[in-house]
Amino acid sequence: VFFREQTASSCLVQIILALKHIHARGVCHNDMKPENIIVGIQRKMDYLGDGNPDNMEGRSGGIGIEGDSGNLKNVTLNLKIIDFGMAHVLKKKTARSEQGDDDDEQDEYDDESIDVGPGEGTFAYWSPEMMKGEPYGRPADMWSLGVTLYIALCGIHPFDPKGVSTDQEIYNNVI
């Protein structure tokens, strides 16, 4: 199962805003993947009548599962990031960079401050720096989000299209 481009775009915006929120607070999720994103479905109601709530008849829109041919136009998808078990709090920078805006909250944290050896989390979503055992930070979350978006749009993992690759084969495909 994969999303249409418009639906994936709407979902991506929600996840990017959630990552921006945690990243601005110096937190790296460290295990972004489809299984760590939950989706809530909220039905929209079309009201018929004269505008008086006592006289309104509500009808809910279909969501595809109930025979509306996959139409999501009458629902809102609400995405949330879960499972912060592998998350790390980034170290604050010792001195502000001369480059960049002083207003950018994210500049306060060192994006190469996670140095725990090989990465943590799910190997198939590791960024190249995690695979190489190099220090990493928030950009690793963005890499994992890119892999997740690819799966949402194409229905397959970009570095394991058949779903049977070993960690070494995935490593070879990434590096």
C-alpha positions as MATLAB code, in Angstrom:
seq = 'VFFREQTASSCLVQIILALKHIHARGVCHNDMKPENIIVGIQRKMDYLGDGNPDNMEGRSGGIGIEGDSGNLKNVTLNLKIIDFGMAHVLKKKTARSEQGDDDDEQDEYDDESIDVGPGEGTFAYWSPEMMKGEPYGRPADMWSLGVTLYIALCGIHPFDPKGVSTDQEIYNNVI';
ca = [
       0.000    0.000    0.000;
       1.280    3.450   -0.850;
      -0.098    6.984   -0.830;
      -1.034    9.217   -3.700;
       1.356   12.143   -4.125;
      -1.080   14.721   -2.707;
      -1.791   12.626    0.387;
       1.905   11.876    0.890;
       2.686   15.589    0.589;
       0.145   16.486    3.274;
       1.508   13.774    5.551;
       5.107   14.826    4.907;
       4.353   18.392    5.998;
       2.982   17.120    9.319;
       6.024   14.948    9.995;
       8.460   17.714    8.998;
       6.730   20.115   11.395;
       6.912   17.500   14.163;
      10.622   16.912   13.477;
      11.229   20.662   13.378;
       9.598   20.892   16.801;
      11.742   18.185   18.414;
      14.899   19.254   16.563;
      14.482   22.855   17.769;
      14.540   21.420   21.289;
      17.776   19.543   20.644;
      16.275   16.069   20.273;
      17.201   13.610   17.528;
      14.541   10.870   17.166;
      17.088    8.392   15.839;
      14.570    5.779   14.634;
      12.328    7.409   12.010;
      10.480    4.767   10.017;
       6.893    4.041    8.938;
       6.263    1.897   12.012;
       7.002    4.918   14.246;
       4.391    7.141   12.637;
       0.785    6.656   13.656;
      -2.102    7.894   11.564;
      -5.384    9.098   12.994;
      -8.380    9.568   10.715;
     -10.857   12.338   11.407;
     -14.036   12.377    9.352;
     -15.338   15.673    8.042;
     -19.055   16.242    8.206;
     -21.153   17.924    5.524;
     -24.160   19.551    7.126;
     -27.511   19.909    5.428;
     -30.213   22.236    6.664;
     -30.809   25.830    7.615;
     -27.755   26.352    9.834;
     -29.619   25.719   13.085;
     -27.792   22.920   14.935;
     -31.136   21.506   16.106;
     -32.300   21.136   12.506;
     -29.049   19.823   10.958;
     -28.727   16.353    9.580;
     -25.127   15.211    9.502;
     -23.694   12.888    6.934;
     -20.128   11.725    7.092;
     -17.883   11.337    4.105;
     -16.503    7.946    3.122;
     -12.879    6.997    3.578;
     -12.379    4.335    0.978;
     -12.484    1.477    3.443;
     -16.269    1.721    3.323;
     -16.555    1.564   -0.453;
     -15.673    5.109   -1.542;
     -13.032    3.877   -4.037;
     -10.070    5.036   -1.958;
     -11.284    8.650   -1.757;
      -9.766   10.519    1.194;
     -11.289   13.913    0.389;
     -13.763   13.729    3.276;
     -11.227   12.888    5.958;
      -8.249   14.518    7.625;
      -5.183   12.422    8.387;
      -3.422   13.364   11.622;
       0.105   11.945   11.904;
       2.142   11.616   15.082;
       5.716   10.465   15.660;
       5.997    7.774   18.335;
       8.674    5.626   20.007;
      11.370    7.924   21.326;
      13.241    4.984   22.876;
      16.319    5.581   20.693;
      16.156    9.390   20.866;
      19.176   11.425   21.910;
      19.445   14.911   23.320;
      22.042   16.807   21.307;
      24.855   18.717   22.980;
      24.702   22.489   22.847;
      27.338   24.211   20.732;
      30.125   25.827   22.698;
      30.219   28.908   20.439;
      27.647   30.210   17.967;
      28.594   29.992   14.341;
      29.354   33.197   12.486;
      27.234   31.887    9.616;
      23.459   31.609    9.735;
      20.760   33.589   11.434;
      20.914   34.342   15.131;
      17.168   33.624   15.214;
      17.550   30.012   14.111;
      16.913   27.935   17.227;
      18.452   24.851   15.638;
      21.902   26.470   15.456;
      22.197   26.055   19.222;
      22.814   22.320   18.917;
      25.706   20.336   17.489;
      24.525   18.069   14.665;
      27.561   15.850   15.088;
      27.195   15.312   18.806;
      25.847   11.758   18.802;
      28.965    9.645   18.895;
      27.995    6.220   20.194;
      29.777    4.141   17.591;
      27.554    2.576   14.964;
      24.059    4.064   14.774;
      21.090    2.952   16.779;
      17.563    2.243   15.659;
      16.527    0.233   12.605;
      19.475   -0.437   10.282;
      17.487   -0.185    7.035;
      16.782    3.500    7.864;
      20.275    4.487    9.013;
      21.966    7.416    7.308;
      25.390    6.925    5.696;
      27.184    8.603    8.631;
      25.467    6.220   11.051;
      26.516    3.222    8.952;
      30.119    4.453    8.887;
      30.156    4.927   12.668;
      30.676    8.682   12.307;
      29.105   11.256   14.645;
      25.588   12.236   13.594;
      22.558   14.265   14.613;
      19.369   15.756   13.150;
      20.316   15.200    9.479;
      20.126   11.451   10.192;
      16.424   11.905   11.014;
      15.932   13.687    7.698;
      17.620   10.816    5.833;
      15.315    8.320    7.533;
      12.328   10.506    6.709;
      13.416   10.481    3.049;
      13.501    6.681    3.081;
      10.065    6.665    4.713;
       8.665    9.075    2.107;
      10.060    6.903   -0.694;
       8.249    3.913    0.793;
       5.016    5.941    1.114;
       5.173    6.996   -2.550;
       6.564    3.859   -4.184;
       5.552    1.059   -1.849;
       9.102   -0.332   -1.637;
      12.273    0.422    0.330;
      14.794    2.325   -1.824;
      17.746    0.195   -0.701;
      15.863   -3.101   -0.265;
      13.225   -3.210   -3.018;
      12.449   -6.910   -2.605;
      12.436   -6.745    1.191;
      14.956   -9.553    1.617;
      18.347   -7.801    1.673;
      20.827   -8.412    4.463;
      22.249   -5.521    6.454;
      25.475   -5.851    4.439;
      23.567   -5.591    1.137;
      21.685   -2.519    2.375;
      24.992   -1.014    3.524;
      26.503   -1.634    0.061;
      23.461   -0.005   -1.604;
      23.650    3.086    0.631;
      27.424    3.591    0.698;
];
